[in-house]
Amino acid sequence: MTGLVGAVGRWALSQLAAGARISVLMVDTVRWMIAAPLRGKGLRVRSAVEHLVEFGVRSLPIVGLICFLIGVIIALQSSYTLDRWGANRFIATLVAVSALRELAPLMTAVLMTGRSGSAITAEIGTMKVGEEIDALEVMGLNPVKFLVVPKFLAMVLAVPCVTVIAMLIMIFGGWVAGVMIVGVDSAIYLEETVRALSEKDLAAGLTKSLFFGVAICWVGVYRGFQVEGGAEGVGRKTTSSVVTSIFLIIIIDLVFTVLFYYA
């Protein structure tokens, strides 16, 4: 019993310490992103743009392909049930609502976690193992300003932008399957799609994607700064970063789904 209580206590204290470190990191990021530039300390805009291209533009091929296939899958799967009542035209409604509210934001976040979130952890972790972060501090360069802020700005902008494109591609995938495979008239499909779309659904999807981007970046950065023990530590924390990010993405998705359900 004593050992069990001690283990629970150590786990609780470690979680409190982790929460405190994450809070400090968040405050420093916001300070260097907003307050410091107003005092003339500059903002690494060029680096942020480069990361935006890396996180956003170069993620589009895989995100677009996966979302297109998911749109096709949703349309074909829903046709099994809807065809019994002669309601195949509502495939468009199902695909459009699913894409905007849930699947496009979620799939975009998960894929960008695996591609970009892990890269953030690996980059910062490798720099820490190679003592490059210590070298930055010796040269008078703040690691948060130099490494974290550009990545944070890029990720927060990239995830919603890619999500919007993913929504359109998923709807297009549903149209391809619904019209060319199931046999729904194209004009009817487009009419039902337009009728199903709403500002609330778009707002829900974009709000989720914004917080997904925040979670992906901060988890990746935090795990990167935790790396110890050489290449093995980099691999371990990179894996932990992806798992933690996906878990947080699901939790954030659940919270906002409940909020928008009662809104």
GROMACS .gro file of N, CA, C and O in nm, residues 24-136:
model
  452
   24VAL      N    1   0.503   2.771  -1.842
   24VAL     CA    2   0.612   2.867  -1.862
   24VAL      C    3   0.645   2.879  -2.010
   24VAL      O    4   0.666   2.989  -2.063
   25LEU      N    5   0.647   2.765  -2.080
   25LEU     CA    6   0.675   2.767  -2.223
   25LEU      C    7   0.569   2.844  -2.300
   25LEU      O    8   0.600   2.923  -2.391
   26MET      N    9   0.443   2.825  -2.263
   26MET     CA   10   0.334   2.897  -2.329
   26MET      C   11   0.344   3.047  -2.306
   26MET      O   12   0.327   3.127  -2.399
   27VAL      N   13   0.372   3.085  -2.183
   27VAL     CA   14   0.383   3.228  -2.151
   27VAL      C   15   0.500   3.290  -2.227
   27VAL      O   16   0.489   3.399  -2.284
   28ASP      N   17   0.614   3.221  -2.229
   28ASP     CA   18   0.730   3.273  -2.301
   28ASP      C   19   0.701   3.285  -2.451
   28ASP      O   20   0.742   3.382  -2.515
   29THR      N   21   0.630   3.187  -2.507
   29THR     CA   22   0.597   3.192  -2.650
   29THR      C   23   0.510   3.312  -2.681
   29THR      O   24   0.537   3.387  -2.777
   30VAL      N   25   0.406   3.333  -2.602
   30VAL     CA   26   0.317   3.447  -2.625
   30VAL      C   27   0.392   3.578  -2.606
   30VAL      O   28   0.373   3.675  -2.681
   31ARG      N   29   0.480   3.583  -2.505
   31ARG     CA   30   0.555   3.707  -2.479
   31ARG      C   31   0.646   3.741  -2.597
   31ARG      O   32   0.650   3.856  -2.641
   32TRP      N   33   0.720   3.643  -2.647
   32TRP     CA   34   0.812   3.670  -2.758
   32TRP      C   35   0.738   3.688  -2.890
   32TRP      O   36   0.793   3.748  -2.984
   33MET      N   37   0.615   3.641  -2.898
   33MET     CA   38   0.539   3.654  -3.022
   33MET      C   39   0.463   3.786  -3.030
   33MET      O   40   0.445   3.842  -3.139
   34ILE      N   41   0.418   3.838  -2.915
   34ILE     CA   42   0.333   3.957  -2.915
   34ILE      C   43   0.401   4.076  -2.846
   34ILE      O   44   0.418   4.182  -2.906
   35ALA      N   45   0.442   4.055  -2.721
   35ALA     CA   46   0.495   4.169  -2.644
   35ALA      C   47   0.632   4.213  -2.693
   35ALA      O   48   0.658   4.332  -2.708
   36ALA      N   49   0.721   4.119  -2.717
   36ALA     CA   50   0.857   4.154  -2.756
   36ALA      C   51   0.863   4.232  -2.888
   36ALA      O   52   0.936   4.332  -2.895
   37PRO      N   53   0.792   4.193  -2.992
   37PRO     CA   54   0.796   4.273  -3.116
   37PRO      C   55   0.747   4.416  -3.097
   37PRO      O   56   0.797   4.508  -3.163
   38LEU      N   57   0.650   4.436  -3.007
   38LEU     CA   58   0.600   4.571  -2.982
   38LEU      C   59   0.706   4.658  -2.914
   38LEU      O   60   0.701   4.781  -2.925
   39ARG      N   61   0.801   4.594  -2.846
   39ARG     CA   62   0.910   4.668  -2.782
   39ARG      C   63   1.035   4.674  -2.871
   39ARG      O   64   1.142   4.713  -2.825
   40GLY      N   65   1.018   4.636  -2.998
   40GLY     CA   66   1.127   4.648  -3.094
   40GLY      C   67   1.227   4.536  -3.091
   40GLY      O   68   1.338   4.550  -3.144
   41LYS      N   69   1.192   4.421  -3.033
   41LYS     CA   70   1.287   4.310  -3.025
   41LYS      C   71   1.275   4.214  -3.144
   41LYS      O   72   1.344   4.113  -3.149
   42GLY      N   73   1.186   4.245  -3.237
   42GLY     CA   74   1.183   4.173  -3.363
   42GLY      C   75   1.106   4.042  -3.357
   42GLY      O   76   1.080   3.986  -3.251
   43LEU      N   77   1.070   3.995  -3.476
   43LEU     CA   78   0.999   3.870  -3.494
   43LEU      C   79   1.057   3.802  -3.617
   43LEU      O   80   1.073   3.865  -3.722
   44ARG      N   81   1.087   3.675  -3.608
   44ARG     CA   82   1.152   3.603  -3.718
   44ARG      C   83   1.047   3.563  -3.823
   44ARG      O   84   1.006   3.448  -3.833
   45VAL      N   85   1.004   3.663  -3.901
   45VAL     CA   86   0.897   3.643  -3.998
   45VAL      C   87   0.941   3.548  -4.109
   45VAL      O   88   0.865   3.459  -4.151
   46ARG      N   89   1.063   3.567  -4.159
   46ARG     CA   90   1.110   3.482  -4.268
   46ARG      C   91   1.114   3.335  -4.228
   46ARG      O   92   1.073   3.246  -4.304
   47SER      N   93   1.161   3.308  -4.107
   47SER     CA   94   1.163   3.171  -4.058
   47SER      C   95   1.022   3.115  -4.044
   47SER      O   96   0.996   2.998  -4.074
   48ALA      N   97   0.929   3.201  -3.998
   48ALA     CA   98   0.790   3.157  -3.985
   48ALA      C   99   0.731   3.121  -4.120
   48ALA      O  100   0.658   3.022  -4.134
   49VAL      N  101   0.763   3.200  -4.223
   49VAL     CA  102   0.712   3.171  -4.357
   49VAL      C  103   0.770   3.040  -4.409
   49VAL      O  104   0.700   2.958  -4.471
   50GLU      N  105   0.899   3.019  -4.385
   50GLU     CA  106   0.962   2.894  -4.428
   50GLU      C  107   0.896   2.773  -4.361
   50GLU      O  108   0.871   2.670  -4.426
   51HIS      N  109   0.868   2.786  -4.233
   51HIS     CA  110   0.801   2.677  -4.163
   51HIS      C  111   0.657   2.661  -4.212
   51HIS      O  112   0.604   2.549  -4.216
   52LEU      N  113   0.592   2.772  -4.247
   52LEU     CA  114   0.456   2.764  -4.299
   52LEU      C  115   0.452   2.683  -4.428
   52LEU      O  116   0.362   2.601  -4.450
   53VAL      N  117   0.551   2.706  -4.513
   53VAL     CA  118   0.561   2.628  -4.637
   53VAL      C  119   0.584   2.481  -4.606
   53VAL      O  120   0.522   2.392  -4.665
   54GLU      N  121   0.674   2.455  -4.510
   54GLU     CA  122   0.705   2.317  -4.474
   54GLU      C  123   0.586   2.247  -4.412
   54GLU      O  124   0.552   2.133  -4.449
   55PHE      N  125   0.520   2.312  -4.316
   55PHE     CA  126   0.408   2.249  -4.246
   55PHE      C  127   0.282   2.242  -4.332
   55PHE      O  128   0.209   2.143  -4.326
   56GLY      N  129   0.257   2.349  -4.409
   56GLY     CA  130   0.132   2.358  -4.482
   56GLY      C  131   0.138   2.306  -4.624
   56GLY      O  132   0.076   2.206  -4.658
   57VAL      N  133   0.216   2.374  -4.707
   57VAL     CA  134   0.219   2.341  -4.850
   57VAL      C  135   0.266   2.198  -4.873
   57VAL      O  136   0.207   2.123  -4.952
   58ARG      N  137   0.371   2.159  -4.805
   58ARG     CA  138   0.426   2.025  -4.828
   58ARG      C  139   0.346   1.914  -4.761
   58ARG      O  140   0.374   1.796  -4.784
   59SER      N  141   0.248   1.951  -4.680
   59SER     CA  142   0.157   1.852  -4.623
   59SER      C  143   0.036   1.827  -4.712
   59SER      O  144  -0.036   1.728  -4.693
   60LEU      N  145   0.012   1.918  -4.807
   60LEU     CA  146  -0.109   1.909  -4.889
   60LEU      C  147  -0.121   1.779  -4.968
   60LEU      O  148  -0.231   1.723  -4.976
   61PRO      N  149  -0.014   1.728  -5.032
   61PRO     CA  150  -0.032   1.605  -5.111
   61PRO      C  151  -0.087   1.488  -5.031
   61PRO      O  152  -0.185   1.425  -5.071
   62ILE      N  153  -0.026   1.457  -4.915
   62ILE     CA  154  -0.072   1.343  -4.837
   62ILE      C  155  -0.207   1.370  -4.774
   62ILE      O  156  -0.295   1.283  -4.772
   63VAL      N  157  -0.228   1.493  -4.723
   63VAL     CA  158  -0.357   1.526  -4.662
   63VAL      C  159  -0.468   1.523  -4.768
   63VAL      O  160  -0.577   1.468  -4.744
   64GLY      N  161  -0.440   1.579  -4.885
   64GLY     CA  162  -0.539   1.580  -4.992
   64GLY      C  163  -0.575   1.440  -5.038
   64GLY      O  164  -0.693   1.408  -5.058
   65LEU      N  165  -0.475   1.353  -5.055
   65LEU     CA  166  -0.501   1.216  -5.099
   65LEU      C  167  -0.585   1.141  -4.997
   65LEU      O  168  -0.685   1.076  -5.033
   66ILE      N  169  -0.547   1.149  -4.870
   66ILE     CA  170  -0.621   1.077  -4.766
   66ILE      C  171  -0.765   1.128  -4.756
   66ILE      O  172  -0.860   1.049  -4.745
   67CYS      N  173  -0.783   1.260  -4.759
   67CYS     CA  174  -0.917   1.316  -4.746
   67CYS      C  175  -1.003   1.283  -4.868
   67CYS      O  176  -1.125   1.259  -4.855
   68PHE      N  177  -0.944   1.280  -4.986
   68PHE     CA  178  -1.019   1.239  -5.105
   68PHE      C  179  -1.069   1.095  -5.090
   68PHE      O  180  -1.186   1.066  -5.116
   69LEU      N  181  -0.982   1.007  -5.046
   69LEU     CA  182  -1.020   0.866  -5.029
   69LEU      C  183  -1.126   0.850  -4.921
   69LEU      O  184  -1.219   0.769  -4.934
   70ILE      N  185  -1.115   0.928  -4.813
   70ILE     CA  186  -1.216   0.920  -4.708
   70ILE      C  187  -1.350   0.969  -4.759
   70ILE      O  188  -1.456   0.913  -4.726
   71GLY      N  189  -1.350   1.076  -4.841
   71GLY     CA  190  -1.476   1.121  -4.902
   71GLY      C  191  -1.541   1.013  -4.986
   71GLY      O  192  -1.663   0.992  -4.980
   72VAL      N  193  -1.460   0.942  -5.064
   72VAL     CA  194  -1.512   0.830  -5.144
   72VAL      C  195  -1.568   0.721  -5.054
   72VAL      O  196  -1.677   0.667  -5.078
   73ILE      N  197  -1.495   0.688  -4.947
   73ILE     CA  198  -1.538   0.582  -4.856
   73ILE      C  199  -1.670   0.618  -4.788
   73ILE      O  200  -1.761   0.534  -4.778
   74ILE      N  201  -1.683   0.742  -4.740
   74ILE     CA  202  -1.806   0.783  -4.673
   74ILE      C  203  -1.924   0.771  -4.769
   74ILE      O  204  -2.033   0.722  -4.734
   75ALA      N  205  -1.905   0.819  -4.892
   75ALA     CA  206  -2.015   0.814  -4.990
   75ALA      C  207  -2.056   0.670  -5.019
   75ALA      O  208  -2.177   0.639  -5.023
   76LEU      N  209  -1.960   0.581  -5.039
   76LEU     CA  210  -1.993   0.442  -5.070
   76LEU      C  211  -2.055   0.370  -4.951
   76LEU      O  212  -2.151   0.294  -4.966
   77GLN      N  213  -2.001   0.394  -4.832
   77GLN     CA  214  -2.056   0.328  -4.714
   77GLN      C  215  -2.198   0.375  -4.685
   77GLN      O  216  -2.286   0.296  -4.650
   78SER      N  217  -2.222   0.505  -4.697
   78SER     CA  218  -2.355   0.557  -4.667
   78SER      C  219  -2.457   0.513  -4.771
   78SER      O  220  -2.577   0.502  -4.740
   79SER      N  221  -2.412   0.485  -4.893
   79SER     CA  222  -2.507   0.443  -4.997
   79SER      C  223  -2.571   0.309  -4.966
   79SER      O  224  -2.683   0.282  -5.009
   80TYR      N  225  -2.499   0.223  -4.889
   80TYR     CA  226  -2.557   0.093  -4.853
   80TYR      C  227  -2.689   0.109  -4.779
   80TYR      O  228  -2.787   0.039  -4.804
   81THR      N  229  -2.691   0.203  -4.684
   81THR     CA  230  -2.812   0.225  -4.604
   81THR      C  231  -2.912   0.313  -4.675
   81THR      O  232  -3.032   0.281  -4.679
   82LEU      N  233  -2.867   0.423  -4.732
   82LEU     CA  234  -2.959   0.518  -4.793
   82LEU      C  235  -3.029   0.462  -4.916
   82LEU      O  236  -3.140   0.502  -4.948
   83ASP      N  237  -2.965   0.368  -4.985
   83ASP     CA  238  -3.025   0.312  -5.107
   83ASP      C  239  -3.151   0.232  -5.076
   83ASP      O  240  -3.239   0.218  -5.161
   84ARG      N  241  -3.162   0.180  -4.954
   84ARG     CA  242  -3.281   0.101  -4.918
   84ARG      C  243  -3.408   0.185  -4.922
   84ARG      O  244  -3.517   0.135  -4.947
   85TRP      N  245  -3.394   0.315  -4.892
   85TRP     CA  246  -3.509   0.405  -4.892
   85TRP      C  247  -3.509   0.499  -5.012
   85TRP      O  248  -3.585   0.596  -5.014
   86GLY      N  249  -3.424   0.472  -5.108
   86GLY     CA  250  -3.418   0.558  -5.226
   86GLY      C  251  -3.373   0.699  -5.193
   86GLY      O  252  -3.419   0.795  -5.256
   87ALA      N  253  -3.284   0.711  -5.097
   87ALA     CA  254  -3.242   0.843  -5.049
   87ALA      C  255  -3.094   0.868  -5.076
   87ALA      O  256  -3.025   0.932  -4.997
   88ASN      N  257  -3.044   0.817  -5.188
   88ASN     CA  258  -2.902   0.834  -5.219
   88ASN      C  259  -2.862   0.980  -5.236
   88ASN      O  260  -2.744   1.013  -5.222
   89ARG      N  261  -2.959   1.066  -5.264
   89ARG     CA  262  -2.925   1.207  -5.279
   89ARG      C  263  -2.870   1.267  -5.150
   89ARG      O  264  -2.795   1.365  -5.152
   90PHE      N  265  -2.904   1.206  -5.036
   90PHE     CA  266  -2.858   1.259  -4.908
   90PHE      C  267  -2.716   1.215  -4.873
   90PHE      O  268  -2.664   1.248  -4.766
   91ILE      N  269  -2.654   1.139  -4.964
   91ILE     CA  270  -2.512   1.111  -4.949
   91ILE      C  271  -2.435   1.243  -4.944
   91ILE      O  272  -2.339   1.259  -4.867
   92ALA      N  273  -2.477   1.337  -5.027
   92ALA     CA  274  -2.411   1.468  -5.031
   92ALA      C  275  -2.416   1.537  -4.896
   92ALA      O  276  -2.317   1.597  -4.851
   93THR      N  277  -2.531   1.531  -4.830
   93THR     CA  278  -2.546   1.594  -4.699
   93THR      C  279  -2.453   1.530  -4.596
   93THR      O  280  -2.384   1.599  -4.520
   94LEU      N  281  -2.450   1.397  -4.597
   94LEU     CA  282  -2.367   1.325  -4.501
   94LEU      C  283  -2.219   1.356  -4.521
   94LEU      O  284  -2.146   1.384  -4.424
   95VAL      N  285  -2.175   1.356  -4.646
   95VAL     CA  286  -2.034   1.382  -4.673
   95VAL      C  287  -1.998   1.526  -4.636
   95VAL      O  288  -1.895   1.552  -4.572
   96ALA      N  289  -2.082   1.621  -4.674
   96ALA     CA  290  -2.051   1.762  -4.648
   96ALA      C  291  -2.045   1.793  -4.499
   96ALA      O  292  -1.951   1.858  -4.452
   97VAL      N  293  -2.144   1.747  -4.426
   97VAL     CA  294  -2.148   1.775  -4.281
   97VAL      C  295  -2.032   1.705  -4.210
   97VAL      O  296  -1.967   1.763  -4.123
   98SER      N  297  -2.005   1.579  -4.248
   98SER     CA  298  -1.894   1.506  -4.185
   98SER      C  299  -1.761   1.573  -4.213
   98SER      O  300  -1.675   1.582  -4.125
   99ALA      N  301  -1.744   1.620  -4.335
   99ALA     CA  302  -1.616   1.684  -4.372
   99ALA      C  303  -1.595   1.812  -4.294
   99ALA      O  304  -1.486   1.836  -4.242
  100LEU      N  305  -1.696   1.896  -4.287
  100LEU     CA  306  -1.679   2.025  -4.222
  100LEU      C  307  -1.669   2.013  -4.071
  100LEU      O  308  -1.582   2.076  -4.009
  101ARG      N  309  -1.755   1.935  -4.012
  101ARG     CA  310  -1.759   1.930  -3.865
  101ARG      C  311  -1.649   1.846  -3.805
  101ARG      O  312  -1.592   1.881  -3.700
  102GLU      N  313  -1.616   1.734  -3.868
  102GLU     CA  314  -1.537   1.635  -3.797
  102GLU      C  315  -1.417   1.582  -3.874
  102GLU      O  316  -1.302   1.600  -3.832
  103LEU      N  317  -1.441   1.515  -3.986
  103LEU     CA  318  -1.337   1.431  -4.044
  103LEU      C  319  -1.223   1.510  -4.106
  103LEU      O  320  -1.106   1.473  -4.089
  104ALA      N  321  -1.252   1.617  -4.178
  104ALA     CA  322  -1.143   1.694  -4.239
  104ALA      C  323  -1.052   1.758  -4.133
  104ALA      O  324  -0.930   1.745  -4.141
  105PRO      N  325  -1.108   1.827  -4.031
  105PRO     CA  326  -1.018   1.880  -3.926
  105PRO      C  327  -0.941   1.771  -3.852
  105PRO      O  328  -0.821   1.787  -3.825
  106LEU      N  329  -1.007   1.661  -3.821
  106LEU     CA  330  -0.942   1.555  -3.743
  106LEU      C  331  -0.832   1.487  -3.823
  106LEU      O  332  -0.720   1.468  -3.774
  107MET      N  333  -0.861   1.450  -3.947
  107MET     CA  334  -0.760   1.381  -4.029
  107MET      C  335  -0.643   1.474  -4.060
  107MET      O  336  -0.527   1.430  -4.061
  108THR      N  337  -0.672   1.600  -4.086
  108THR     CA  338  -0.564   1.695  -4.112
  108THR      C  339  -0.472   1.705  -3.991
  108THR      O  340  -0.348   1.702  -4.004
  109ALA      N  341  -0.530   1.716  -3.872
  109ALA     CA  342  -0.450   1.729  -3.751
  109ALA      C  343  -0.367   1.603  -3.725
  109ALA      O  344  -0.248   1.612  -3.690
  110VAL      N  345  -0.427   1.487  -3.743
  110VAL     CA  346  -0.354   1.362  -3.718
  110VAL      C  347  -0.239   1.346  -3.816
  110VAL      O  348  -0.126   1.310  -3.778
  111LEU      N  349  -0.264   1.374  -3.943
  111LEU     CA  350  -0.159   1.360  -4.043
  111LEU      C  351  -0.047   1.462  -4.023
  111LEU      O  352   0.071   1.430  -4.038
  112MET      N  353  -0.085   1.584  -3.987
  112MET     CA  354   0.018   1.686  -3.964
  112MET      C  355   0.094   1.659  -3.834
  112MET      O  356   0.211   1.698  -3.821
  113THR      N  357   0.031   1.592  -3.740
  113THR     CA  358   0.104   1.549  -3.621
  113THR      C  359   0.213   1.451  -3.657
  113THR      O  360   0.329   1.464  -3.614
  114GLY      N  361   0.177   1.350  -3.738
  114GLY     CA  362   0.275   1.250  -3.777
  114GLY      C  363   0.386   1.307  -3.864
  114GLY      O  364   0.501   1.263  -3.855
  115ARG      N  365   0.351   1.405  -3.947
  115ARG     CA  366   0.451   1.459  -4.039
  115ARG      C  367   0.531   1.575  -3.979
  115ARG      O  368   0.653   1.576  -3.987
  116SER      N  369   0.461   1.673  -3.922
  116SER     CA  370   0.526   1.796  -3.877
  116SER      C  371   0.552   1.800  -3.727
  116SER      O  372   0.656   1.850  -3.683
  117GLY      N  373   0.457   1.751  -3.647
  117GLY     CA  374   0.478   1.752  -3.503
  117GLY      C  375   0.598   1.668  -3.463
  117GLY      O  376   0.680   1.709  -3.378
  118SER      N  377   0.612   1.551  -3.525
  118SER     CA  378   0.727   1.467  -3.496
  118SER      C  379   0.857   1.532  -3.543
  118SER      O  380   0.962   1.519  -3.478
  119ALA      N  381   0.851   1.604  -3.656
  119ALA     CA  382   0.970   1.672  -3.706
  119ALA      C  383   1.016   1.782  -3.611
  119ALA      O  384   1.137   1.804  -3.594
  120ILE      N  385   0.919   1.853  -3.551
  120ILE     CA  386   0.954   1.957  -3.454
  120ILE      C  387   1.029   1.897  -3.336
  120ILE      O  388   1.134   1.946  -3.292
  121THR      N  389   0.976   1.786  -3.283
  121THR     CA  390   1.041   1.721  -3.169
  121THR      C  391   1.179   1.671  -3.207
  121THR      O  392   1.276   1.689  -3.131
  122ALA      N  393   1.191   1.608  -3.323
  122ALA     CA  394   1.320   1.554  -3.365
  122ALA      C  395   1.423   1.665  -3.386
  122ALA      O  396   1.539   1.652  -3.347
  123GLU      N  397   1.379   1.777  -3.445
  123GLU     CA  398   1.472   1.887  -3.471
  123GLU      C  399   1.524   1.948  -3.340
  123GLU      O  400   1.645   1.963  -3.320
  124ILE      N  401   1.431   1.983  -3.250
  124ILE     CA  402   1.472   2.045  -3.124
  124ILE      C  403   1.549   1.945  -3.038
  124ILE      O  404   1.648   1.980  -2.973
  125GLY      N  405   1.505   1.819  -3.037
  125GLY     CA  406   1.575   1.717  -2.959
  125GLY      C  407   1.717   1.695  -3.007
  125GLY      O  408   1.810   1.681  -2.926
  126THR      N  409   1.734   1.691  -3.139
  126THR     CA  410   1.869   1.675  -3.194
  126THR      C  411   1.957   1.794  -3.159
  126THR      O  412   2.076   1.779  -3.127
  127MET      N  413   1.899   1.914  -3.164
  127MET     CA  414   1.975   2.033  -3.125
  127MET      C  415   2.013   2.029  -2.977
  127MET      O  416   2.125   2.070  -2.940
  128LYS      N  417   1.923   1.979  -2.894
  128LYS     CA  418   1.956   1.973  -2.752
  128LYS      C  419   2.065   1.871  -2.725
  128LYS      O  420   2.158   1.896  -2.647
  129VAL      N  421   2.055   1.755  -2.789
  129VAL     CA  422   2.157   1.652  -2.772
  129VAL      C  423   2.293   1.701  -2.821
  129VAL      O  424   2.397   1.676  -2.760
  130GLY      N  425   2.292   1.777  -2.931
  130GLY     CA  426   2.416   1.831  -2.985
  130GLY      C  427   2.461   1.959  -2.917
  130GLY      O  428   2.556   2.024  -2.967
  131GLU      N  429   2.394   1.999  -2.810
  131GLU     CA  430   2.427   2.119  -2.731
  131GLU      C  431   2.417   2.248  -2.814
  131GLU      O  432   2.479   2.348  -2.780
  132GLU      N  433   2.338   2.244  -2.921
  132GLU     CA  434   2.318   2.364  -3.001
  132GLU      C  435   2.230   2.466  -2.929
  132GLU      O  436   2.246   2.587  -2.949
  133ILE      N  437   2.135   2.417  -2.848
  133ILE     CA  438   2.050   2.509  -2.773
  133ILE      C  439   2.133   2.584  -2.669
  133ILE      O  440   2.116   2.704  -2.647
  134ASP      N  441   2.225   2.512  -2.604
  134ASP     CA  442   2.316   2.579  -2.510
  134ASP      C  443   2.401   2.683  -2.582
  134ASP      O  444   2.429   2.791  -2.528
  135ALA      N  445   2.441   2.651  -2.706
  135ALA     CA  446   2.520   2.746  -2.784
  135ALA      C  447   2.440   2.872  -2.816
  135ALA      O  448   2.494   2.984  -2.814
  136LEU      N  449   2.311   2.855  -2.844
  136LEU     CA  450   2.226   2.972  -2.870
  136LEU      C  451   2.221   3.063  -2.748
  136LEU      O  452   2.230   3.186  -2.760
   0.00000   0.00000   0.00000
